[in-house]
Coordinates of N, CA and C in Angstrom, one line a residue:
L1 N 25.9 24.1 -76.7 CA 26.4 24.8 -75.5 C 27.5 23.9 -74.9
I2 N 28.7 24.5 -74.7 CA 29.9 23.8 -74.3 C 30.5 24.5 -73.0
G3 N 30.3 23.8 -71.9 CA 30.9 24.4 -70.7 C 32.3 23.8 -70.5
T4 N 33.3 24.7 -70.2 CA 34.7 24.3 -70.1 C 35.2 24.5 -68.7
D5 N 36.4 23.9 -68.5 CA 37.1 23.9 -67.2 C 38.1 25.1 -67.3
G6 N 37.6 26.3 -67.1 CA 38.5 27.4 -67.0 C 38.4 28.4 -68.2
G7 N 37.7 27.9 -69.3 CA 37.5 28.8 -70.5 C 36.1 29.3 -70.7
G8 N 35.3 29.2 -69.6 CA 34.0 29.8 -69.7 C 33.0 28.9 -70.5
L9 N 32.1 29.6 -71.1 CA 31.0 29.0 -71.9 C 31.2 29.3 -73.4
N10 N 31.1 28.2 -74.3 CA 31.1 28.4 -75.7 C 29.7 28.0 -76.3
I11 N 29.2 28.8 -77.2 CA 27.9 28.6 -77.8 C 28.2 28.5 -79.3
L12 N 27.9 27.3 -79.9 CA 28.1 27.1 -81.3 C 26.8 27.2 -82.0
D13 N 26.7 28.1 -83.0 CA 25.6 28.3 -83.9 C 25.8 27.4 -85.1
Y14 N 25.0 26.3 -85.1 CA 25.1 25.3 -86.1 C 24.9 25.8 -87.5
N15 N 23.9 26.6 -87.7 CA 23.5 27.1 -89.0 C 24.6 28.0 -89.6
N16 N 25.1 29.0 -88.8 CA 26.0 29.9 -89.3 C 27.5 29.6 -89.0
Q17 N 27.6 28.4 -88.3 CA 29.0 27.9 -87.9 C 29.7 29.0 -87.2
F18 N 29.0 29.6 -86.2 CA 29.6 30.8 -85.5 C 29.8 30.3 -84.0
L19 N 30.9 30.5 -83.5 CA 31.2 30.2 -82.1 C 31.3 31.4 -81.2
Q20 N 30.5 31.5 -80.2 CA 30.4 32.6 -79.3 C 31.0 32.3 -78.0
H21 N 31.8 33.2 -77.4 CA 32.4 32.9 -76.1 C 31.8 33.8 -75.0
Y22 N 31.6 33.2 -73.8 CA 31.2 33.9 -72.6 C 32.2 33.6 -71.5
T23 N 32.9 34.6 -71.0 CA 33.8 34.4 -70.0 C 33.6 35.5 -68.9
K24 N 34.5 35.6 -68.0 CA 34.4 36.7 -67.0 C 34.5 38.1 -67.7
A25 N 35.2 38.1 -68.9 CA 35.2 39.4 -69.6 C 33.9 39.8 -70.2
Q26 N 33.0 38.8 -70.4 CA 31.6 39.1 -70.8 C 30.6 39.1 -69.7
G27 N 31.1 39.0 -68.5 CA 30.2 39.1 -67.3 C 30.0 37.8 -66.5
L28 N 30.5 36.7 -66.9 CA 30.3 35.5 -66.2 C 31.0 35.7 -64.8
S29 N 30.5 35.1 -63.8 CA 31.0 35.2 -62.4 C 32.3 34.3 -62.3
N30 N 32.4 33.3 -63.1 CA 33.5 32.3 -63.0 C 33.7 31.6 -64.3
N31 N 34.9 31.3 -64.7 CA 35.2 30.6 -66.0 C 35.1 29.1 -65.9
Y32 N 34.8 28.5 -64.7 CA 34.7 27.1 -64.6 C 33.2 26.7 -64.6
V33 N 32.8 26.2 -65.7 CA 31.3 25.9 -65.9 C 31.1 24.4 -65.6
S34 N 30.3 24.2 -64.5 CA 30.1 22.8 -64.0 C 28.8 22.2 -64.4
S35 N 27.8 23.1 -64.8 CA 26.5 22.6 -65.2 C 25.8 23.6 -66.1
L36 N 24.9 23.0 -66.9 CA 24.1 23.9 -67.9 C 22.7 23.4 -68.0
L37 N 21.8 24.4 -68.1 CA 20.4 24.1 -68.3 C 19.7 25.2 -69.1
E38 N 18.8 24.8 -70.1 CA 18.0 25.8 -70.7 C 16.6 25.6 -70.1
N39 N 16.0 26.7 -69.5 CA 14.7 26.5 -68.9 C 13.6 26.7 -69.9
S40 N 12.3 26.5 -69.4 CA 11.2 26.6 -70.3 C 10.9 27.9 -70.9
E41 N 11.5 29.0 -70.4 CA 11.4 30.3 -70.9 C 12.5 30.6 -71.9
G42 N 13.4 29.7 -72.2 CA 14.5 29.9 -73.1 C 15.7 30.6 -72.5
N43 N 15.7 30.8 -71.2 CA 16.9 31.4 -70.6 C 17.9 30.3 -70.3
L44 N 19.2 30.7 -70.3 CA 20.3 29.7 -70.1 C 20.8 29.9 -68.7
L45 N 20.8 28.8 -68.0 CA 21.3 28.8 -66.6 C 22.7 28.1 -66.6
I46 N 23.7 28.8 -66.0 CA 25.1 28.4 -66.0 C 25.6 28.2 -64.6
G47 N 25.8 27.0 -64.2 CA 26.3 26.7 -62.9 C 27.8 26.7 -62.9
T48 N 28.5 27.4 -62.0 CA 29.9 27.5 -62.0 C 30.5 26.9 -60.8
Y49 N 31.8 26.6 -60.9 CA 32.5 26.1 -59.8 C 33.3 27.2 -59.0
G50 N 32.5 27.9 -58.2 CA 33.1 29.0 -57.4 C 32.4 30.3 -57.5
G51 N 31.6 30.5 -58.6 CA 31.0 31.7 -58.9 C 29.5 31.7 -58.8
G52 N 28.9 30.6 -58.2 CA 27.5 30.5 -58.1 C 26.8 30.2 -59.4
L53 N 25.5 30.7 -59.6 CA 24.7 30.5 -60.7 C 24.6 31.8 -61.5
N54 N 24.7 31.6 -62.9 CA 24.5 32.7 -63.8 C 23.3 32.4 -64.7
I55 N 22.5 33.4 -64.9 CA 21.3 33.3 -65.7 C 21.3 34.3 -66.9
L56 N 21.4 33.7 -68.1 CA 21.5 34.6 -69.3 C 20.1 34.7 -69.9
D57 N 19.5 35.9 -69.8 CA 18.2 36.2 -70.3 C 18.2 36.2 -71.8
D58 N 17.4 35.3 -72.4 CA 17.5 35.1 -73.9 C 17.0 36.3 -74.6
K59 N 16.0 37.0 -74.1 CA 15.5 38.1 -74.8 C 16.3 39.4 -74.7
N60 N 16.7 39.7 -73.5 CA 17.4 40.9 -73.2 C 18.9 40.8 -73.1
Q61 N 19.4 39.5 -73.2 CA 20.8 39.2 -73.1 C 21.4 39.9 -71.8
I62 N 20.7 39.8 -70.8 CA 21.1 40.3 -69.5 C 21.6 39.1 -68.6
L63 N 22.8 39.3 -68.0 CA 23.3 38.2 -67.2 C 23.1 38.5 -65.7
L64 N 22.3 37.6 -65.1 CA 22.0 37.7 -63.7 C 22.8 36.7 -62.9
I65 N 23.2 37.1 -61.7 CA 24.1 36.2 -60.9 C 23.4 35.9 -59.6
Y66 N 23.3 34.6 -59.2 CA 22.9 34.2 -57.9 C 24.1 33.5 -57.2
S67 N 24.5 34.1 -56.1 CA 25.6 33.5 -55.3 C 25.2 33.5 -53.8
K68 N 26.2 33.3 -53.0 CA 25.9 33.3 -51.5 C 25.4 34.7 -51.1
A69 N 25.8 35.7 -51.8 CA 25.3 37.0 -51.5 C 23.8 37.2 -51.7
Q70 N 23.2 36.3 -52.6 CA 21.8 36.3 -52.9 C 21.1 35.2 -52.2
G71 N 21.8 34.4 -51.4 CA 21.1 33.4 -50.6 C 21.5 31.9 -50.9
L72 N 22.3 31.7 -51.9 CA 22.8 30.3 -52.2 C 23.5 29.8 -51.0
S73 N 23.4 28.5 -50.8 CA 24.1 27.9 -49.7 C 25.7 27.8 -49.9
T74 N 26.1 27.8 -51.2 CA 27.5 27.8 -51.5 C 27.6 28.2 -53.0
N75 N 28.8 28.6 -53.4 CA 29.0 29.1 -54.8 C 29.4 28.0 -55.8
I76 N 29.5 26.8 -55.3 CA 29.9 25.7 -56.2 C 28.6 25.0 -56.7
V77 N 28.2 25.2 -57.9 CA 26.9 24.6 -58.4 C 27.3 23.4 -59.4
L78 N 26.9 22.2 -58.9 CA 27.2 21.0 -59.7 C 26.1 20.5 -60.6
S79 N 24.8 20.8 -60.3 CA 23.7 20.2 -61.1 C 22.5 21.1 -61.0
L80 N 21.7 21.1 -62.1 CA 20.6 22.0 -62.3 C 19.4 21.2 -62.8
L81 N 18.2 21.6 -62.4 CA 17.0 20.9 -62.9 C 15.8 21.9 -62.7
E82 N 14.9 21.9 -63.8 CA 13.7 22.7 -63.7 C 12.6 21.7 -63.3
S83 N 11.9 22.1 -62.2 CA 10.8 21.2 -61.8 C 9.5 21.4 -62.6
R84 N 8.6 20.5 -62.4 CA 7.3 20.6 -63.2 C 6.6 21.9 -62.9
E85 N 6.8 22.4 -61.7 CA 6.1 23.6 -61.2 C 6.9 24.9 -61.7
G86 N 8.0 24.7 -62.3 CA 8.8 25.8 -62.9 C 9.9 26.3 -61.9
S87 N 10.0 25.7 -60.7 CA 11.0 26.1 -59.8 C 12.4 25.6 -60.3
L88 N 13.4 26.2 -59.9 CA 14.8 25.8 -60.2 C 15.4 25.1 -59.1
V89 N 15.9 23.9 -59.3 CA 16.5 23.1 -58.3 C 18.0 23.1 -58.6
I90 N 18.8 23.5 -57.6 CA 20.2 23.7 -57.7 C 21.0 22.8 -56.8
G91 N 21.8 21.9 -57.3 CA 22.6 21.0 -56.5 C 24.0 21.6 -56.3
T92 N 24.5 21.6 -55.1 CA 25.8 22.2 -54.8 C 26.8 21.3 -54.2
Y93 N 28.0 21.7 -54.2 CA 29.1 21.0 -53.5 C 29.2 21.6 -52.1
G94 N 28.8 20.8 -51.1 CA 29.0 21.2 -49.7 C 27.8 21.9 -49.1
G95 N 26.8 22.4 -50.0 CA 25.7 23.2 -49.5 C 24.4 22.5 -49.7
G96 N 24.4 21.3 -50.1 CA 23.1 20.5 -50.3 C 22.3 21.0 -51.5
L97 N 21.0 21.1 -51.3 CA 20.1 21.5 -52.4 C 19.5 22.8 -52.1
N98 N 19.4 23.6 -53.2 CA 18.7 24.9 -53.2 C 17.5 24.9 -54.1
I99 N 16.4 25.4 -53.7 CA 15.2 25.4 -54.6 C 14.8 26.9 -54.7
L100 N 14.8 27.4 -56.0 CA 14.5 28.8 -56.2 C 13.1 28.9 -56.8
D101 N 12.1 29.4 -56.1 CA 10.8 29.7 -56.6 C 10.9 30.9 -57.5
D102 N 10.8 30.7 -58.8 CA 11.0 31.8 -59.8 C 10.0 32.9 -59.6
Q103 N 8.7 32.6 -59.3 CA 7.7 33.6 -59.2 C 7.8 34.5 -58.0
N104 N 8.1 33.8 -56.9 CA 8.1 34.5 -55.6 C 9.6 34.8 -55.2
Q105 N 10.5 34.3 -55.9 CA 11.9 34.5 -55.6 C 12.3 34.1 -54.2
I106 N 11.7 32.9 -53.8 CA 12.0 32.3 -52.5 C 13.0 31.2 -52.7
L107 N 14.1 31.3 -51.9 CA 15.1 30.3 -52.0 C 15.0 29.3 -50.8
Q108 N 14.8 28.1 -51.0 CA 14.7 27.1 -49.9 C 16.0 26.2 -49.9
H109 N 16.4 25.8 -48.8 CA 17.6 24.9 -48.6 C 17.2 23.6 -48.1
Y110 N 17.8 22.5 -48.7 CA 17.7 21.2 -48.2 C 19.1 20.6 -48.0
S111 N 19.4 20.2 -46.8 CA 20.8 19.7 -46.5 C 20.6 18.4 -45.6
T112 N 21.7 18.0 -45.0 CA 21.7 16.9 -44.1 C 20.8 17.2 -42.9
A113 N 20.7 18.5 -42.6 CA 19.8 18.9 -41.5 C 18.3 18.6 -41.8
Q114 N 18.0 18.5 -43.1 CA 16.6 18.2 -43.5 C 16.5 16.7 -44.0
G115 N 17.5 15.9 -43.8 CA 17.4 14.5 -44.2 C 18.3 14.0 -45.3
L116 N 18.9 14.9 -46.1 CA 19.8 14.5 -47.2 C 20.9 13.6 -46.6
S117 N 21.4 12.6 -47.3 CA 22.4 11.8 -46.9 C 23.8 12.5 -46.9
N118 N 23.9 13.5 -47.8 CA 25.2 14.2 -48.0 C 24.9 15.5 -48.7
N119 N 25.7 16.5 -48.4 CA 25.5 17.8 -49.0 C 26.2 18.1 -50.3
N120 N 26.8 17.0 -50.9 CA 27.4 17.2 -52.2 C 26.5 16.5 -53.2
V121 N 25.8 17.4 -54.0 CA 24.7 16.9 -54.9 C 25.3 17.0 -56.4
F122 N 25.6 15.8 -56.9 CA 26.2 15.7 -58.2 C 25.2 15.5 -59.4
S123 N 24.0 15.0 -59.1 CA 23.1 14.8 -60.2 C 21.6 15.0 -59.6
L124 N 20.8 15.4 -60.6 CA 19.4 15.6 -60.2 C 18.5 15.1 -61.3
L125 N 17.3 14.6 -61.0 CA 16.4 14.0 -61.9 C 14.9 14.1 -61.4
G126 N 14.0 14.6 -62.2 CA 12.6 14.6 -61.9 C 12.0 13.4 -62.4
S127 N 11.4 12.6 -61.6 CA 10.7 11.3 -62.1 C 9.4 11.6 -62.7
R128 N 8.8 10.6 -63.4 CA 7.5 10.7 -64.0 C 6.4 10.9 -62.9
E129 N 6.7 10.4 -61.7 CA 5.7 10.5 -60.6 C 5.8 11.8 -59.9
G130 N 6.8 12.6 -60.3 CA 6.9 14.0 -59.7 C 7.9 14.0 -58.6
N131 N 8.5 12.9 -58.3 CA 9.5 12.9 -57.2 C 10.8 13.5 -57.7
L132 N 11.6 14.0 -56.7 CA 12.9 14.5 -57.0 C 14.0 13.5 -56.6
L133 N 14.8 13.1 -57.6 CA 15.9 12.2 -57.3 C 17.2 13.0 -57.2
I134 N 18.0 12.7 -56.1 CA 19.1 13.5 -55.8 C 20.3 12.6 -55.6
G135 N 21.3 12.7 -56.5 CA 22.5 11.8 -56.5 C 23.6 12.6 -55.7
T136 N 24.0 11.9 -54.6 CA 25.1 12.6 -53.7 C 26.3 11.7 -53.7
S137 N 27.3 12.1 -52.9 CA 28.5 11.3 -52.8 C 28.3 10.3 -51.7
E138 N 27.1 10.2 -51.1 CA 26.8 9.2 -50.1 C 25.4 8.6 -50.4
G139 N 25.2 8.2 -51.7 CA 24.0 7.5 -52.1 C 23.0 8.4 -52.8
L140 N 21.9 7.7 -53.1 CA 20.8 8.3 -53.8 C 19.7 8.6 -52.8
N141 N 19.1 9.9 -53.0 CA 18.0 10.3 -52.1 C 16.8 10.5 -53.0
I142 N 15.6 10.1 -52.6 CA 14.4 10.3 -53.4 C 13.5 11.1 -52.5
L143 N 13.2 12.4 -52.9 CA 12.3 13.3 -52.2 C 10.9 13.2 -52.7
D144 N 10.0 12.6 -51.9 CA 8.6 12.4 -52.3 C 7.9 13.8 -52.5
N145 N 7.3 14.0 -53.6 CA 6.7 15.3 -53.9 C 5.5 15.6 -53.0
K146 N 4.8 14.6 -52.5 CA 3.6 14.8 -51.7 C 4.0 14.9 -50.2
S147 N 4.6 13.9 -49.7 CA 4.9 13.8 -48.3 C 6.2 14.6 -47.9
L148 N 7.0 14.9 -48.9 CA 8.3 15.6 -48.6 C 9.2 14.7 -47.8
S149 N 8.9 13.4 -47.7 CA 9.9 12.5 -47.0 C 11.0 12.1 -48.0
I150 N 12.1 11.7 -47.4 CA 13.3 11.3 -48.2 C 13.6 9.8 -48.0
K151 N 13.7 9.1 -49.1 CA 14.0 7.7 -49.1 C 15.5 7.6 -49.6
R152 N 16.3 6.8 -49.0 CA 17.7 6.7 -49.4 C 18.0 5.3 -50.0
Y153 N 18.9 5.3 -50.9 CA 19.5 4.1 -51.5 C 21.0 4.2 -51.4
S154 N 21.7 3.2 -50.8 CA 23.1 3.2 -50.7 C 23.6 1.8 -50.9
T155 N 24.9 1.5 -50.6 CA 25.4 0.2 -50.8 C 24.6 -0.8 -49.9
E156 N 24.0 -0.3 -48.8 CA 23.3 -1.2 -47.9 C 22.0 -1.7 -48.6
Q157 N 21.5 -0.9 -49.5 CA 20.3 -1.3 -50.3 C 20.6 -1.9 -51.6
G158 N 21.9 -2.1 -51.9 CA 22.3 -2.8 -53.1 C 23.1 -2.0 -54.2
L159 N 23.3 -0.7 -53.9 CA 24.1 0.1 -54.9 C 25.5 -0.4 -54.9
S160 N 26.2 -0.4 -56.0 CA 27.6 -0.8 -56.1 C 28.5 0.2 -55.6
N161 N 28.1 1.5 -55.5 CA 28.9 2.6 -55.0 C 28.0 3.7 -54.6
N162 N 28.4 4.4 -53.5 CA 27.5 5.4 -53.0 C 27.7 6.8 -53.7
H163 N 28.7 6.9 -54.5 CA 28.9 8.2 -55.2 C 28.2 8.2 -56.5
V164 N 27.1 8.9 -56.6 CA 26.2 8.9 -57.8 C 26.5 10.1 -58.7
N165 N 27.1 9.8 -59.8 CA 27.4 10.9 -60.8 C 26.3 11.3 -61.7
S166 N 25.4 10.3 -62.1 CA 24.4 10.6 -63.1 C 23.2 9.7 -62.9
L167 N 22.1 10.3 -63.4 CA 20.8 9.6 -63.2 C 20.0 9.7 -64.5
L168 N 19.2 8.6 -64.8 CA 18.3 8.6 -65.9 C 17.1 7.7 -65.6
E169 N 15.9 8.1 -66.0 CA 14.8 7.2 -65.9 C 14.4 6.7 -67.4
S170 N 14.4 5.4 -67.5 CA 14.2 4.8 -68.9 C 12.7 4.9 -69.2
R171 N 12.4 4.6 -70.5 CA 11.0 4.6 -70.9 C 10.2 3.6 -70.2
E172 N 10.9 2.5 -69.8 CA 10.2 1.4 -69.1 C 10.0 1.8 -67.6
G173 N 10.5 2.9 -67.2 CA 10.4 3.3 -65.8 C 11.5 2.8 -64.9
N174 N 12.5 2.2 -65.4 CA 13.6 1.8 -64.6 C 14.6 3.0 -64.3
L175 N 15.2 2.9 -63.2 CA 16.2 4.0 -62.9 C 17.6 3.6 -63.1
L176 N 18.3 4.4 -63.9 CA 19.7 4.1 -64.2 C 20.6 5.0 -63.4
I177 N 21.6 4.4 -62.7 CA 22.4 5.2 -61.7 C 23.9 5.0 -62.1
G178 N 24.5 6.1 -62.6 CA 26.0 6.0 -62.9 C 26.8 6.3 -61.7
T179 N 27.7 5.5 -61.3 CA 28.5 5.7 -60.1 C 30.0 6.1 -60.4
N180 N 30.6 6.5 -59.4 CA 32.0 7.0 -59.5 C 33.0 5.9 -59.1
G181 N 33.0 4.9 -59.9 CA 34.0 3.8 -59.7 C 33.5 2.4 -59.7
N182 N 32.2 2.2 -59.7 CA 31.7 0.9 -59.7 C 30.6 0.7 -60.8
G183 N 30.8 1.4 -61.9 CA 29.9 1.2 -63.1 C 28.5 1.7 -62.9
L184 N 27.6 1.0 -63.6 CA 26.2 1.4 -63.8 C 25.3 0.5 -62.9
N185 N 24.3 1.1 -62.3 CA 23.3 0.3 -61.5 C 21.9 0.5 -62.2
I186 N 21.2 -0.5 -62.4 CA 19.8 -0.4 -62.9 C 18.8 -0.9 -61.9
L187 N 18.0 0.1 -61.4 CA 17.0 -0.2 -60.4 C 15.6 -0.5 -61.1
D188 N 15.2 -1.8 -61.0 CA 14.0 -2.2 -61.7 C 12.8 -1.6 -60.9
D189 N 11.9 -0.9 -61.7 CA 10.8 -0.2 -61.1 C 9.8 -1.2 -60.4
K190 N 9.6 -2.3 -61.0 CA 8.6 -3.3 -60.5 C 9.1 -4.1 -59.3
S191 N 10.2 -4.7 -59.5 CA 10.8 -5.7 -58.5 C 11.6 -5.0 -57.5
Q192 N 12.0 -3.7 -57.8 CA 12.9 -3.0 -56.9 C 14.3 -3.6 -56.7
S193 N 14.6 -4.6 -57.6 CA 15.9 -5.2 -57.6 C 16.9 -4.3 -58.4
I194 N 18.2 -4.5 -58.0 CA 19.3 -3.7 -58.6 C 20.3 -4.6 -59.4
K195 N 20.5 -4.3 -60.7 CA 21.5 -5.0 -61.5 C 22.7 -4.1 -61.6
H196 N 23.9 -4.7 -61.7 CA 25.1 -4.0 -61.8 C 25.8 -4.3 -63.2
Y197 N 26.3 -3.2 -63.8 CA 27.1 -3.3 -65.0 C 28.4 -2.6 -64.8
S198 N 29.5 -3.4 -64.9 CA 30.8 -2.8 -64.7 C 31.8 -3.3 -65.7
T199 N 33.1 -3.1 -65.5 CA 34.1 -3.6 -66.5 C 34.0 -5.2 -66.6
A200 N 33.5 -5.8 -65.5 CA 33.3 -7.2 -65.5 C 32.3 -7.7 -66.5
Q201 N 31.3 -6.8 -66.8 CA 30.2 -7.1 -67.7 C 30.5 -6.4 -69.1
G202 N 31.7 -5.8 -69.2 CA 32.0 -5.2 -70.5 C 32.1 -3.7 -70.6
L203 N 31.8 -3.0 -69.6 CA 32.0 -1.5 -69.6 C 33.4 -1.2 -69.8
S204 N 33.7 -0.1 -70.5 CA 35.1 0.3 -70.8 C 35.7 0.9 -69.6
N205 N 34.9 1.5 -68.7 CA 35.4 2.2 -67.5 C 34.3 2.2 -66.4
N206 N 34.7 2.1 -65.2 CA 33.7 2.1 -64.1 C 33.2 3.5 -63.6
I207 N 33.8 4.5 -64.1 CA 33.3 5.9 -63.7 C 32.4 6.4 -64.8
V208 N 31.1 6.4 -64.4 CA 30.0 6.7 -65.4 C 29.6 8.2 -65.1
L209 N 29.9 9.1 -66.1 CA 29.6 10.5 -65.9 C 28.3 10.9 -66.4
S210 N 27.8 10.3 -67.5 CA 26.6 10.7 -68.2 C 25.8 9.6 -68.8
L211 N 24.5 9.8 -68.8 CA 23.6 8.7 -69.3 C 22.5 9.3 -70.2
L212 N 22.2 8.6 -71.3 CA 21.2 9.1 -72.3 C 20.5 7.9 -72.9
E213 N 19.2 8.0 -73.1 CA 18.5 6.9 -73.9 C 18.2 7.4 -75.3
S214 N 18.6 6.6 -76.3 CA 18.4 7.0 -77.7 C 17.0 6.8 -78.1
R215 N 16.6 7.3 -79.3 CA 15.3 7.1 -79.8 C 15.0 5.7 -80.0
E216 N 16.0 4.9 -80.3 CA 15.8 3.5 -80.6 C 15.7 2.7 -79.3
G217 N 16.0 3.4 -78.1 CA 15.9 2.7 -76.8 C 17.2 2.2 -76.3
D218 N 18.3 2.4 -77.1 CA 19.6 2.0 -76.6 C 20.1 3.0 -75.5
L219 N 21.0 2.5 -74.7 CA 21.5 3.3 -73.6 C 22.9 3.8 -73.9
L220 N 23.1 5.1 -73.9 CA 24.4 5.7 -74.1 C 25.1 6.0 -72.8
I221 N 26.3 5.5 -72.6 CA 26.9 5.6 -71.3 C 28.3 6.4 -71.5
G222 N 28.4 7.6 -71.0 CA 29.6 8.3 -71.1 C 30.5 8.1 -69.8
T223 N 31.8 7.7 -70.1 CA 32.6 7.4 -68.9 C 33.8 8.3 -68.9
Y224 N 34.6 8.2 -67.8 CA 35.8 9.0 -67.5 C 37.0 8.2 -68.0
G225 N 37.5 8.5 -69.1 CA 38.7 7.8 -69.6 C 38.4 6.5 -70.5
G226 N 37.1 6.1 -70.5 CA 36.8 4.9 -71.3 C 35.9 5.2 -72.5
G227 N 35.8 6.5 -72.8 CA 34.9 6.8 -74.0 C 33.5 6.5 -73.8
L228 N 32.8 6.2 -74.9 CA 31.4 6.0 -74.9 C 31.0 4.6 -75.1
N229 N 30.0 4.1 -74.3 CA 29.5 2.8 -74.4 C 28.1 2.8 -74.8
I230 N 27.6 2.0 -75.7 CA 26.3 1.9 -76.1 C 25.7 0.5 -75.9
L231 N 24.7 0.4 -75.0 CA 24.1 -0.8 -74.6 C 22.8 -1.1 -75.3
D232 N 22.8 -2.1 -76.2 CA 21.6 -2.5 -76.9 C 20.8 -3.4 -75.9
Y233 N 19.7 -2.8 -75.3 CA 18.9 -3.5 -74.3 C 18.3 -4.8 -74.8
K234 N 17.8 -4.8 -76.1 CA 17.1 -6.0 -76.6 C 18.0 -7.2 -76.7
N235 N 19.2 -6.9 -77.3 CA 20.1 -8.0 -77.6 C 21.3 -8.1 -76.6
L236 N 21.3 -7.2 -75.6 CA 22.3 -7.1 -74.6 C 23.7 -7.1 -75.2
I237 N 23.9 -6.3 -76.3 CA 25.2 -6.1 -76.9 C 25.7 -4.7 -76.5
L238 N 27.0 -4.7 -76.1 CA 27.6 -3.5 -75.6 C 28.7 -3.1 -76.6
Q239 N 28.6 -1.9 -77.2 CA 29.6 -1.4 -78.1 C 30.4 -0.3 -77.5
H240 N 31.7 -0.2 -77.9 CA 32.5 0.9 -77.3 C 32.9 1.8 -78.4
Y241 N 33.0 3.1 -78.1 CA 33.4 4.1 -79.0 C 34.4 5.0 -78.3

């Protein structure tokens, strides 16, 4: 699945080497695809920059659209996550967080009015403990699943930059935070201390857009303009691609 900046969605069938296009001509609300998610039912959720959320039903190939007209706080969808309970969490630009209860079709809003540090939600992560981690342009917010209280992390708590582009929880339980200009932050789960990795420590670029942990336990770091970085945790070797 390949989301593009103006060219809609491309779906590549590996087996048949067939490339399928979805644009406004096929029913997409907008050709600028900013986020993608396949939910547990096999449906494809397509967040757009200006056209809200599109849901492609896998069985019936029906395209459903959720926008401000259906209750979204804004039509710019930056991040998507399916919760343990099956609800859809929608991070927006300017409209905070939207939570869609799929069974009851209830749409809840979380914004600065409910305690978020900022209404621009660039990244989302569900932790092993069931908490919701929300990366904004003004730091990291952790929404406690039980108490519904929000804990904030910013430069005041040790982050290198308040703009959080990407989030990942490692197998060891540490939280990895990709920032928009000051590299990678690693929050140790036990000590709650924060380590910084930037160009000073060998990163090719300080804008970290994406994070992934490999089967071997290496950390893959996608950057803006600096390509791919692979960090070998055990030997602390950083490779560039």
